[in-house]
XYZ file of C-alpha atoms in Angstrom:
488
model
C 35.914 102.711 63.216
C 33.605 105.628 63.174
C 29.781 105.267 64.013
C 28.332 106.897 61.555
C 25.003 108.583 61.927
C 22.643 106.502 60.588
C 21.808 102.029 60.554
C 22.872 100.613 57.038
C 20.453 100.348 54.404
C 19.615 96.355 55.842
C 19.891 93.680 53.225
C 17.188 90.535 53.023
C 17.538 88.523 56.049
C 18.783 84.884 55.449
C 16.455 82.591 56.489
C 17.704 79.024 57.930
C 14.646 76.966 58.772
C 13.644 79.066 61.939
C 16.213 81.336 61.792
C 16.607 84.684 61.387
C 20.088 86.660 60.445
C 21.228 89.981 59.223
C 24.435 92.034 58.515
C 25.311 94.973 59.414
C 28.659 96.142 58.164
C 30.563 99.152 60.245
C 28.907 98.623 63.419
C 29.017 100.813 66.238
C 31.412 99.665 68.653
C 31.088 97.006 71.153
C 31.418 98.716 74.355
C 28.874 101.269 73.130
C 26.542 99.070 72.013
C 26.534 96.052 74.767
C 26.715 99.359 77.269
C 22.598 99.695 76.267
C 21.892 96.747 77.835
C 24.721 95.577 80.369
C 22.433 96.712 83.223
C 19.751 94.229 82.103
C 20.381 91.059 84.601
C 20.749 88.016 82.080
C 23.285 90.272 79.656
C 26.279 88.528 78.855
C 29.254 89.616 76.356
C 31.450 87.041 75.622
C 34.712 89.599 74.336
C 37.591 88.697 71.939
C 40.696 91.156 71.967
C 41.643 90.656 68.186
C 45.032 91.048 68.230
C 45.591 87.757 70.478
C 46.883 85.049 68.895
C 44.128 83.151 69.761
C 40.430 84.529 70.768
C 36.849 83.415 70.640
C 36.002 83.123 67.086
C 33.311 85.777 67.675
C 32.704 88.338 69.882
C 29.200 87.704 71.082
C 26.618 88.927 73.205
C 22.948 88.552 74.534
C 20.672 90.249 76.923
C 16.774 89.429 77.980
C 17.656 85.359 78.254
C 14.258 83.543 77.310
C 15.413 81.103 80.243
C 18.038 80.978 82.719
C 18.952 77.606 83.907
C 20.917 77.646 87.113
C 22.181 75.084 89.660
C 23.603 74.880 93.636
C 24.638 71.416 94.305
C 21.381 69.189 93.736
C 18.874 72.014 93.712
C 18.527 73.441 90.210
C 16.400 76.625 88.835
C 14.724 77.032 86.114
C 13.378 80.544 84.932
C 11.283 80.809 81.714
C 9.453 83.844 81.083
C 8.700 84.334 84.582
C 7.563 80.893 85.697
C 10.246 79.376 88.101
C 10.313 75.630 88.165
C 12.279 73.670 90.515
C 14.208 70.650 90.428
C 16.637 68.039 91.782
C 19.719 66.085 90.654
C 22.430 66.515 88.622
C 22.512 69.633 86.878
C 24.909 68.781 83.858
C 21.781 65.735 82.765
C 19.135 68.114 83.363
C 20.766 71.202 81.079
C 21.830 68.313 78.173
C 17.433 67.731 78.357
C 16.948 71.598 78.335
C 19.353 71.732 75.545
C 17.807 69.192 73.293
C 14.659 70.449 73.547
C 15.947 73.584 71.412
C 18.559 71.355 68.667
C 15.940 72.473 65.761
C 18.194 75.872 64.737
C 20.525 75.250 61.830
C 24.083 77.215 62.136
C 24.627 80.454 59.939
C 27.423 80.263 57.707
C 30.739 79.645 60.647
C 28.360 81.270 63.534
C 26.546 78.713 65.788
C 23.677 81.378 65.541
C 21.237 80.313 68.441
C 22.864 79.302 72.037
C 23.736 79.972 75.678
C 26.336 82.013 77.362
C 27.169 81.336 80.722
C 29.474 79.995 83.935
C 29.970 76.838 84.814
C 31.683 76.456 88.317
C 34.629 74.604 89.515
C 32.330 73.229 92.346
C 30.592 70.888 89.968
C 33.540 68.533 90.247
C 31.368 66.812 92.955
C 28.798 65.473 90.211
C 31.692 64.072 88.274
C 33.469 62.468 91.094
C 33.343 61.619 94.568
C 35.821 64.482 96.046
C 35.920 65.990 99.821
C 33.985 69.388 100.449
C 36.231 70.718 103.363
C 36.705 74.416 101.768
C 34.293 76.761 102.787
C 31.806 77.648 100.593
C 31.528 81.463 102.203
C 30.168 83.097 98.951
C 27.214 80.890 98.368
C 27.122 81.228 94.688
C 25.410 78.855 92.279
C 27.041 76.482 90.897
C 26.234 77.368 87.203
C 24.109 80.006 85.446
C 23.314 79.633 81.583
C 21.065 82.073 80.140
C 19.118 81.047 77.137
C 18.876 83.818 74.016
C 16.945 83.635 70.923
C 18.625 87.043 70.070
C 22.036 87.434 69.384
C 24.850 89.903 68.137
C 27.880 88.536 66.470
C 30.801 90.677 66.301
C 33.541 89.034 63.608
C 37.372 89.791 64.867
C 39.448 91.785 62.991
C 36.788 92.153 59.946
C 34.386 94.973 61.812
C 30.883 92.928 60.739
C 27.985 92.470 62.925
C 25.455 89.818 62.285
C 22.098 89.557 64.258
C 20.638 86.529 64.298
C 16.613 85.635 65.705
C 15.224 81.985 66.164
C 11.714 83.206 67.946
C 12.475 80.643 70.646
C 11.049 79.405 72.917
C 8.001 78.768 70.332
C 7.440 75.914 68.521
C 8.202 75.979 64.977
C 5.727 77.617 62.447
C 4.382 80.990 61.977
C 4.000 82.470 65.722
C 7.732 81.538 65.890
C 8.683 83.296 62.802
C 6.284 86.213 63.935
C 8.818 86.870 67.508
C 12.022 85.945 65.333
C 11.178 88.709 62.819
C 10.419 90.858 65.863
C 13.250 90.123 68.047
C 15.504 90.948 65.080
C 13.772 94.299 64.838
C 14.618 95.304 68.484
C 17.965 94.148 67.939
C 18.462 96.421 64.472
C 17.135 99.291 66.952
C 19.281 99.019 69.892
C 21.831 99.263 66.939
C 20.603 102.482 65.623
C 20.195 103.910 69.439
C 24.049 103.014 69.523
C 24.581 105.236 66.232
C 22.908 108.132 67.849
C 25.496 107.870 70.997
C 28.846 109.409 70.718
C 31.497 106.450 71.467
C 32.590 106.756 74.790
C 35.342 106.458 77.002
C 35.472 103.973 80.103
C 35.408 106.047 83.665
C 38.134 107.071 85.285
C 37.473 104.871 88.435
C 38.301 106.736 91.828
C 40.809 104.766 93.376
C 40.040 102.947 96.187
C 41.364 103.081 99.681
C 39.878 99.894 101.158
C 42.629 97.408 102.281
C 43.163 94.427 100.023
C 42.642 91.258 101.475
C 43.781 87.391 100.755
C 42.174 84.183 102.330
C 45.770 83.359 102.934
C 48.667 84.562 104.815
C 51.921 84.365 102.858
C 53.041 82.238 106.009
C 49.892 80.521 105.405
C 50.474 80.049 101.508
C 53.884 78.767 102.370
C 52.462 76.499 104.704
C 50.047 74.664 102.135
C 53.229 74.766 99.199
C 54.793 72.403 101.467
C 52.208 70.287 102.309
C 51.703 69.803 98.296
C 55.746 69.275 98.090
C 55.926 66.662 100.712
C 52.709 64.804 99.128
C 55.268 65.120 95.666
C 57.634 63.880 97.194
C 56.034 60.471 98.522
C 54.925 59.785 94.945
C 51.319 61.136 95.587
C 50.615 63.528 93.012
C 53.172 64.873 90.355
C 51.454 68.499 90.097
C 48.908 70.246 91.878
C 47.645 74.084 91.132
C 47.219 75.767 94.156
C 45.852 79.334 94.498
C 44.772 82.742 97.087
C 42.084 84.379 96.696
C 41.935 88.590 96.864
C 39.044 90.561 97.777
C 38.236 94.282 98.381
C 35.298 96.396 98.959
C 33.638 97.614 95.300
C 30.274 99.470 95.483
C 30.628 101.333 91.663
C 29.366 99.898 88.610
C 30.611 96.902 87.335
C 30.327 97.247 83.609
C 32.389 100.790 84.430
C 34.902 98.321 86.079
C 34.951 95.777 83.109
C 35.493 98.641 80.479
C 38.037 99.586 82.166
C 39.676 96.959 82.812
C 39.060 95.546 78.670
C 40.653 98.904 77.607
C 43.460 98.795 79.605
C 43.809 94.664 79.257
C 42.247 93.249 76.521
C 42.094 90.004 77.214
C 41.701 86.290 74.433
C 38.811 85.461 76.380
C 36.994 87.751 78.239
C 33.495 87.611 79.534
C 30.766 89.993 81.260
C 27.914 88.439 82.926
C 25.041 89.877 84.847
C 23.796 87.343 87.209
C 21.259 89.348 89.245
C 22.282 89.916 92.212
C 26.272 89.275 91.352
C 28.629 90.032 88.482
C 31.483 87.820 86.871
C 33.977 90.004 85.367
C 36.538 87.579 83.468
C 39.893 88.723 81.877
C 40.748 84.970 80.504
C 43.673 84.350 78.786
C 42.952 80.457 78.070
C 40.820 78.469 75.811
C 39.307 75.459 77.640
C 37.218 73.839 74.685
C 36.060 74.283 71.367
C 33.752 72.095 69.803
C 32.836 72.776 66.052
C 31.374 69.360 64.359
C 33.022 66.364 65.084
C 36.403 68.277 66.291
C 37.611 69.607 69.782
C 40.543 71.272 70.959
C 41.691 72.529 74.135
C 44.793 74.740 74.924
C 46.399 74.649 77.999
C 48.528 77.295 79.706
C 51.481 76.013 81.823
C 54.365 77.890 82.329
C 54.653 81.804 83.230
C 57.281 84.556 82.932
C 57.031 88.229 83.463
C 57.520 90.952 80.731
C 60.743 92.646 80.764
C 61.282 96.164 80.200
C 62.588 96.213 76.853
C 62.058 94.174 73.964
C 65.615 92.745 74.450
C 64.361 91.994 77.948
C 61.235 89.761 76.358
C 63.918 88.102 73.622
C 65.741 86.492 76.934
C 62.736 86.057 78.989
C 61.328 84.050 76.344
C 64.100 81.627 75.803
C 64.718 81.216 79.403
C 60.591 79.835 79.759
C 61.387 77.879 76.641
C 64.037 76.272 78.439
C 62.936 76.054 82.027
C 63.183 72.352 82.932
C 60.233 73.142 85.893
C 57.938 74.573 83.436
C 58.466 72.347 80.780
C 58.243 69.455 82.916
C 55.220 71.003 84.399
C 53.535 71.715 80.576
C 54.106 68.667 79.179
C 52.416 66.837 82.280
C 49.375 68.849 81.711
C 49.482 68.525 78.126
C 49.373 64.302 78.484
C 46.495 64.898 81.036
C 44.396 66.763 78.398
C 45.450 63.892 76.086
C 43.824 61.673 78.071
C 40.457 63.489 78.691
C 39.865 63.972 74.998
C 40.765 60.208 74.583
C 37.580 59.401 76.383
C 35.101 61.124 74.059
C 37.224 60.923 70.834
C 37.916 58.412 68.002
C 40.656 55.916 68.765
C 43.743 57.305 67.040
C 42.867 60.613 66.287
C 43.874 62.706 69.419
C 46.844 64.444 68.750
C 48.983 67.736 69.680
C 48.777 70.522 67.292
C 50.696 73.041 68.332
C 53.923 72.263 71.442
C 55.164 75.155 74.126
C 53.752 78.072 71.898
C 54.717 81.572 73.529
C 51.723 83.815 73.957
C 52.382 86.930 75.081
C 50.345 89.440 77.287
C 50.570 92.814 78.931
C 52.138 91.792 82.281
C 53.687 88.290 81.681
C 54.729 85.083 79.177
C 52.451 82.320 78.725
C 53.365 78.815 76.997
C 50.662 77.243 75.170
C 50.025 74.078 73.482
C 46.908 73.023 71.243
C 45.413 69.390 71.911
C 42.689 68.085 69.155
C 40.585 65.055 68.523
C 37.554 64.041 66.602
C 34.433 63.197 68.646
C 32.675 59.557 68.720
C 29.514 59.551 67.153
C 26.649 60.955 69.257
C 28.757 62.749 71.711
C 27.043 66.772 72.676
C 28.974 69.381 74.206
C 27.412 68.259 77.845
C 29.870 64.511 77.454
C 32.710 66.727 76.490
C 32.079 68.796 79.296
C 31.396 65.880 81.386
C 35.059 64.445 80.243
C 37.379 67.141 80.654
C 35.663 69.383 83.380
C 37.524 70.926 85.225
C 40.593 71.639 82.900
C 43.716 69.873 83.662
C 45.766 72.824 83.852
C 44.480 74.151 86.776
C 43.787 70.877 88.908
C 46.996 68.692 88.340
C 48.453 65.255 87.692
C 46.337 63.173 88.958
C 43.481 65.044 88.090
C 41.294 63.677 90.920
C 43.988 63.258 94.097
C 44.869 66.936 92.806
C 41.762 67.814 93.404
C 41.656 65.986 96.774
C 44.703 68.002 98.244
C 43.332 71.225 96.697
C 40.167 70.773 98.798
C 42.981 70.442 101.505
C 44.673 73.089 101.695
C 42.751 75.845 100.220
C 40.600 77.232 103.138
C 37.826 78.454 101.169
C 35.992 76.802 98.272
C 36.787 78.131 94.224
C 33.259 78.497 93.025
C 33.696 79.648 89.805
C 37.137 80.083 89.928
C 38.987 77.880 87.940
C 35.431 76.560 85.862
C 34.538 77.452 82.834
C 33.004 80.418 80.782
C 31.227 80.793 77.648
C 29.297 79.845 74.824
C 26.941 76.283 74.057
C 25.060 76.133 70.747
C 21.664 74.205 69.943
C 23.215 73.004 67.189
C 26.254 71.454 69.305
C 28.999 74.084 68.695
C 30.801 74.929 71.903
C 33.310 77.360 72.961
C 34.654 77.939 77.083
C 37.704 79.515 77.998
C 39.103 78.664 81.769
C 37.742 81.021 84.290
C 41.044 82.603 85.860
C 41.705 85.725 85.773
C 38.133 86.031 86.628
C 36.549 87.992 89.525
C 32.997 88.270 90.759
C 31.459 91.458 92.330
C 28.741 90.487 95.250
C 27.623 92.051 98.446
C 29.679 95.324 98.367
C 32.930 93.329 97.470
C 34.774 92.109 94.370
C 36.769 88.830 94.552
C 39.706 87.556 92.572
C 41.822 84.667 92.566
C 44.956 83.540 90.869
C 47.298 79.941 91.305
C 50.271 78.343 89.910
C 51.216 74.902 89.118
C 53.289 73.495 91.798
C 55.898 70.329 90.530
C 58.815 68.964 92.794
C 61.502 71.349 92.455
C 58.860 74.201 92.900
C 59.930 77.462 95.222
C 57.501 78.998 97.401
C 58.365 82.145 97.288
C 58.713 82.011 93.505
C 55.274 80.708 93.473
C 53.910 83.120 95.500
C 54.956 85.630 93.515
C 53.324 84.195 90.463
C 50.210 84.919 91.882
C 50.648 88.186 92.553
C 52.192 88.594 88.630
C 48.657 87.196 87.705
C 46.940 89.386 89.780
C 48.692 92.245 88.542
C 45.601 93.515 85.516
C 43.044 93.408 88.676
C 45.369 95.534 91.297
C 46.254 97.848 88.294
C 42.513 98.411 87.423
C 40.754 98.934 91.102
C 44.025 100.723 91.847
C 45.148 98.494 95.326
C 47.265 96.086 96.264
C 50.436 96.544 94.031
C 53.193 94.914 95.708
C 50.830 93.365 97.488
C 52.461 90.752 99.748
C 55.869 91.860 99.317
């Protein structure tokens, strides 16, 4: 799609109750336009590749939060228009408050119009259940950070429409309200006709880095803890258990330079960009972890992973051999009964069922299988109980979910932090979409992090294992330019 030179002739913007919303057909591109403001700390692009089989259902972004709610075990942080207020307990109650308070915005058409894009970390296990903390916690992250927007850019896959939509929060309703909506909406039409005015660009060609690549595990060391989770198999402790290194290097560019590039190069279902302030997440997500429209949810967990082949012969056999892997199957449909049961605690008696079985989804480096669990939600339930349910996602804990998490704890020497949580979108109106946060790194202190698992299961190899983390690696090593091979 070409830019072209000047901002659409705008039609009549559609007003629901205290919301604002306008079209723009042909928009300039995404990268171009989100580019404006990814310096701005408390940006966030939540970044659909179309072509997947299954995406966000909008690419969506936000910058200039009008509050940024953010947690670190019992100490929570709340930021509105530069007043800080502090606060203790447990985060997920005290964001389901803060996100009541702003449940007065009515959805546009299929867009949840008004929300909050953020992270929410694997460490907040420990407010759901009582779980060890032996893992270091060396990075020191929060725990979550949600930014609040009342301005927001909706990019439709596939279609090429933009829609802008303004709710003038954090006012009350009435006219001062309307006043900031219609305002906000007119900053957002002009960072769209700056974007016209800018050739579309090309992500850097990032130097490529000589710093060693480093894991928080040995391979004797990763061995080591695959048969510690094999021998607690074999007594009958556990049945699965997703265990997982961690990869870091030194990174001192730009991180929105690094996220272009690696978006071009790897467009990923469920990507994410967040600027936290003083760190970056960069996420490359290939899984949907909920979706909440109405009274429905879904969730659609990946277990089970092949390389690519060479040819498309190659794929034709690779396929068919995941399809009929008894480990991976074995492995997927464990996961898949999990989920089953963490959707059976907010849902309707009766009505949570599979949708789709051992789908093949297919990526640039490897072979996913897929399946699609739904429900319909008991009355009164908000995003925050469905969150509170399922969190963290089955298919990267194990079977049991909480003596998974126990051994993971165990033998994982440092702690996940957002590894392995959850990314993405919560409406005011109660629509919610997360994917899982793998594939995901975070760029602090001079150094960019990644960290990739597999699901181990009895007849599990080691080395086979090992490998699969380096397979899922692979888009991060490709795009800093280190570490291919790594391991080997």
């Amino acid at each position: 799609m070409t830019p072209s030179s000047s901002i659409p002739t705008p039609v009549t913007p559609r007003r629901s109750f205290d919301l604002l919303a306008e079209e723009v057909p042909n928009p300039p591109a995404i990268a171009d336009l989100f580019g404006l403001v990814a310096a701005r700390p408390g940006s966030s692009l939540l970044d659909a590749d179309p072509w997947a089989t299954n995406h966000w259902r909008a690419t969506c972004f936000g910058y200039d939060p009008f509050l940024t709610f953010s947690a670190k075990g019992q100490e929570i942080t709340i930021l509105q228009e530069g007043r800080l207020r502090r606060l203790t307990g447990d985060p997920f109650r005290h964001l389901q408050t803060l996100l009541q308070q702003f449940g007065d915005i009515t959805p546009v058409r299929e867009f949840p119009a008004a929300g909050a894009i953020g992270y929410f970390g694997y460490d907040l296990r420990h407010h759901l259940e009582t779980l060890p903390a032996v893992a270091v916690d060396d990075l020191g992250l929060p725990d979550c950070v949600i930014h609040f927007y009342d301005l927001l850019f909706w990019f439709e896959p596939g279609t090429g429409r933009l829609l802008v939509t303004s709710s003038g929060l954090p006012l009350p309703p009435g006219t001062d309200r309307e006043r900031r909506a219609r305002e906000r909406l007119q900053e957002g039409l002009d960072l769209i006709r700056q974007a016209r005015m800018i050739a579309r660009s090309t992500p850097p060609d990032l130097p490529h880095t000589e710093a060693p690549l480093e894991s928080n595990m040995s391979k004797a060391y990763y061995f080591k803890a695959l048969e510690a989770v094999l021998e607690y198999i074999a007594a009958g402790d556990i049945y699965q258990a997703n265990i997982s290194q961690r990869f870091a290097t030194h990174f001192s560019g730009d991180p929105w330079a690094l996220y272009r590039r690696l978006r071009t190069r790897f467009p990923a279902s469920f990507g994410a960009y967040l600027h936290c302030g003083p760190f970056h997440v960069l996420s490359n997500s290939p899984e949907r972890f909920l979706l909440v429209e109405g009274n429905r949810i879904s969730t659609c967990p990946i277990k089970g992973t092949h390389p690519r082949g060479m040819t498309v012969e190659d794929d034709a056999r690779i396929i068919g051999h995941l399809r009929r892997d008894p480990k991976e199957r074995a492995e997927h449909v464990m996961i898949v009964d999990l989920e089953r049961n963490d959707l059976g605690r907010i849902c309707q008696v009766g009505s949570v069922h599979v949708e789709q079985f051992e789908t093949i989804e297919t990526y640039h480096t490897l072979h996913h299988m897929v399946s699609t669990v739904a429900g319909i939600l008991e009355e009164g339930i908000d995003p925050i109980d469905c969150l509170r349910a399922t969190f963290p996602g089955g298919s990267i804990t194990g079977a049991p979910k909480i003596r998974a998490m126990e051994v993971i704890d165990e033998v994982e020497p440092t702690a996940r932090g957002l590894y392995t949580g959850a990314i993405g979108f919560i409406g005011f109106s109660g629509a919610m979409e997360l994917n899982i946060a793998i594939r995901t790194a975070i760029v602090t202190g001079g150094r960019i992090y990644f960290q990739t698992g597999g699901g181990i299961v009895a007849d599990s190899s080691p080395t086979r294992e090992y490998d699969e983390t380096l397979l899922k690696a692979e888009t991060f090593f490709r795009t800093l330019g280190v570490g291919v091979g790594f391991g080997r």
